[in-house]
């Protein structure tokens, strides 16, 4: 299949390109590079030995989308492009609704005009909201999102459900990711956050590589076994494979919603200890106040994806830690400079 991958130069997108190419699909990437790297695409080509067509552009640009669909015979779209920083979304709601909601709307309009009706959408466990009981199952209703980022994901889910109800040519997979971490085992591609990382794993890796002095553990007084928050971390290569499965399983019209997680939760302190145990790298940390908006603990019920897609996470914590470190160690400044180039 020839697949348009929006946001393919980003973290999850680049790993999904590898899985798609290795499964025999052709890819075209559309990315405005606001948080992605051209170098990531070159590395995907290096890993797979296959070419990646790249269009630098924005999902909100309808003229460019029409030209792209005219030029390429696209059969399906995987839509990663969007902004993802929760805190920033509170400060810049318009940017988030514009990018994530207006961008998705524009993409759907261009797809319909081009006669392309298969879409896989990057959603998030955040749509379950703060009141949902754990583990989260797909049968739960969407909850009250606590920030514009979460609301934007819930809005796009709703938009896509309405679209499928109105027009049975559409086939849509809503993939609700839990906490993706890790990197491709080659060490060539991985997560490359701009500025201070918001997320736990890139922060741990940057402390270990000497870019930051210590980790702040946000709260040790939660009602969890060790007092720190619990999350369902999954390897990004497993997550990427889930997209290929979702795409290939898409046969009937309508919306199908899947949690992509492991079903297993780990605390922040367990993650720090596991990183050190696997890599031998110390991660100094200090207990800090709770971070606004954090939930104590959540993890996935991942049974539906296994039952219907034949997908489950294959990598455990050890691989997640080892692969994060391999990427960080060989690319201490992300895609900007490799350690081998520095000497
Ligand atoms: P990322 O920032 O690494 O990748 C997003 C890519 O989209 C970037 O390359 C960026 O340049 C591009 N982009 C952003 N706006 C664009 C636009 N308007 N037009 C074209 N390209 C645009 O993020 P990621 O972690 O790979 O996340 C991918 C998707 O998965 C996002 O939609 C995100 O909300 C969702 N998601 C991520 C996580 C996570 O923890 N990483 C969890 C749940 C859901
Ligand atoms: C994990 C745990 C922090 C950093 C976010 C989004 C969610 C989804 C995934 C997109 C929490 C703790 C973190 C640090 C810490 N993204 N932590 N010190 O918050 O579960 O989910 O990313 O859809 O929507 O909200 O992930 O990696 O930020 O945090 O103690 O420096 O690590 O408090 O308990 P989170 P995270």
Coordinates of C-alpha atoms and ligand atoms in Angstrom, one line a residue, residues 5-15 29-37 55-61 79-85 96 98-100 103-104 121-126 149 152-153 175-181 190-194 199 234 236 239 243, ligand 1:
X5 CA 2.4 9.6 6.9
X6 CA 1.8 13.1 8.3
X7 CA 4.3 14.0 11.0
X8 CA 6.6 11.2 9.8
X9 CA 9.8 13.1 10.7
X10 CA 8.8 13.0 14.4
X11 CA 9.4 10.5 17.1
X12 CA 6.6 8.0 16.6
X13 CA 6.3 8.7 12.9
X14 CA 9.9 7.9 12.1
X15 CA 9.7 4.6 13.9
X29 CA 5.9 11.9 4.5
X30 CA 4.3 15.3 5.0
X31 CA 5.9 17.2 7.8
X32 CA 6.5 20.9 8.5
X33 CA 9.5 20.1 10.6
X34 CA 8.3 22.2 13.5
X35 CA 9.3 19.4 15.8
X36 CA 10.7 16.8 13.4
X37 CA 14.1 16.4 11.7
X55 CA 7.2 16.8 1.2
X56 CA 8.0 19.7 3.5
X57 CA 4.6 21.2 4.3
X58 CA 1.7 21.7 6.7
X59 CA -1.5 19.6 7.1
X60 CA -3.3 22.9 7.3
X61 CA -2.3 23.8 3.8
X79 CA -1.9 11.1 10.9
X80 CA 0.7 11.9 13.5
X81 CA 1.2 15.6 12.7
X82 CA 0.3 17.8 15.6
X83 CA 1.5 19.6 18.7
X84 CA 1.9 17.5 21.9
X85 CA 3.1 19.5 24.9
X96 CA -3.2 23.6 19.6
X98 CA -5.5 25.2 15.0
X99 CA -2.8 22.6 14.5
X100 CA -4.5 19.5 15.9
X103 CA -5.2 20.5 10.7
X104 CA -7.1 17.1 11.1
X121 CA -5.3 8.6 13.9
X122 CA -2.8 9.2 16.8
X123 CA -5.0 9.6 19.9
X124 CA -4.0 9.4 23.5
X125 CA -4.9 7.7 26.8
X126 CA -5.5 11.3 28.0
X149 CA -4.1 19.2 24.2
X152 CA -8.0 18.6 20.9
X153 CA -7.5 14.8 20.8
X175 CA -5.2 4.5 18.4
X176 CA -5.0 5.6 22.0
X177 CA -1.3 5.5 23.0
X178 CA -0.2 5.1 26.6
X179 CA 3.4 6.3 27.3
X180 CA 5.7 5.6 24.4
X181 CA 9.4 5.4 25.2
X190 CA 14.9 8.1 18.8
X191 CA 13.2 10.9 20.7
X192 CA 14.8 14.3 20.2
X193 CA 12.9 16.9 22.3
X194 CA 13.5 20.6 21.7
X199 CA 8.5 13.7 29.5
X234 CA 5.5 0.9 25.9
X236 CA 8.0 2.8 20.5
X239 CA 3.7 1.1 19.1
X243 CA 0.0 1.1 13.3
Ligands
LIG1 P1 6.6 14.6 17.4 O1 6.4 16.1 17.8 O2 7.9 14.0 17.5 O3 6.0 14.4 16.0 C1 5.0 15.2 15.4 C2 5.5 15.6 14.0 O4 4.5 16.4 13.4 C3 6.7 16.5 14.0 O5 7.7 15.9 13.1 C4 6.3 17.8 13.6 O6 7.3 18.5 12.9 C5 5.1 17.5 12.7 N1 4.0 18.5 12.7 C6 3.4 19.2 13.7 N2 2.5 20.0 13.2 C7 2.4 19.8 11.9 C8 1.6 20.4 10.9 N3 0.7 21.3 11.1 N4 1.8 20.0 9.6 C9 2.8 19.0 9.3 N5 3.6 18.5 10.2 C10 3.4 18.9 11.5 O7 5.5 13.8 18.3 P2 5.3 12.3 18.5 O8 5.6 12.0 19.9 O9 5.9 11.5 17.4 O10 3.7 12.2 18.4 C11 3.0 11.9 17.2 C12 1.5 12.0 17.5 O11 1.2 11.1 18.5 C13 1.0 13.3 17.9 O12 -0.2 13.6 17.3 C14 0.9 13.2 19.4 O13 -0.1 14.1 19.9 C15 0.4 11.7 19.5 N6 0.7 11.2 20.8 C16 2.0 11.2 21.3 C17 2.3 10.6 22.5 C18 3.7 10.7 23.1 O14 3.8 10.5 24.3 N7 4.7 10.9 22.3 C19 1.2 10.0 23.3 C20 0.0 10.0 22.7 C21 -0.3 10.6 21.5

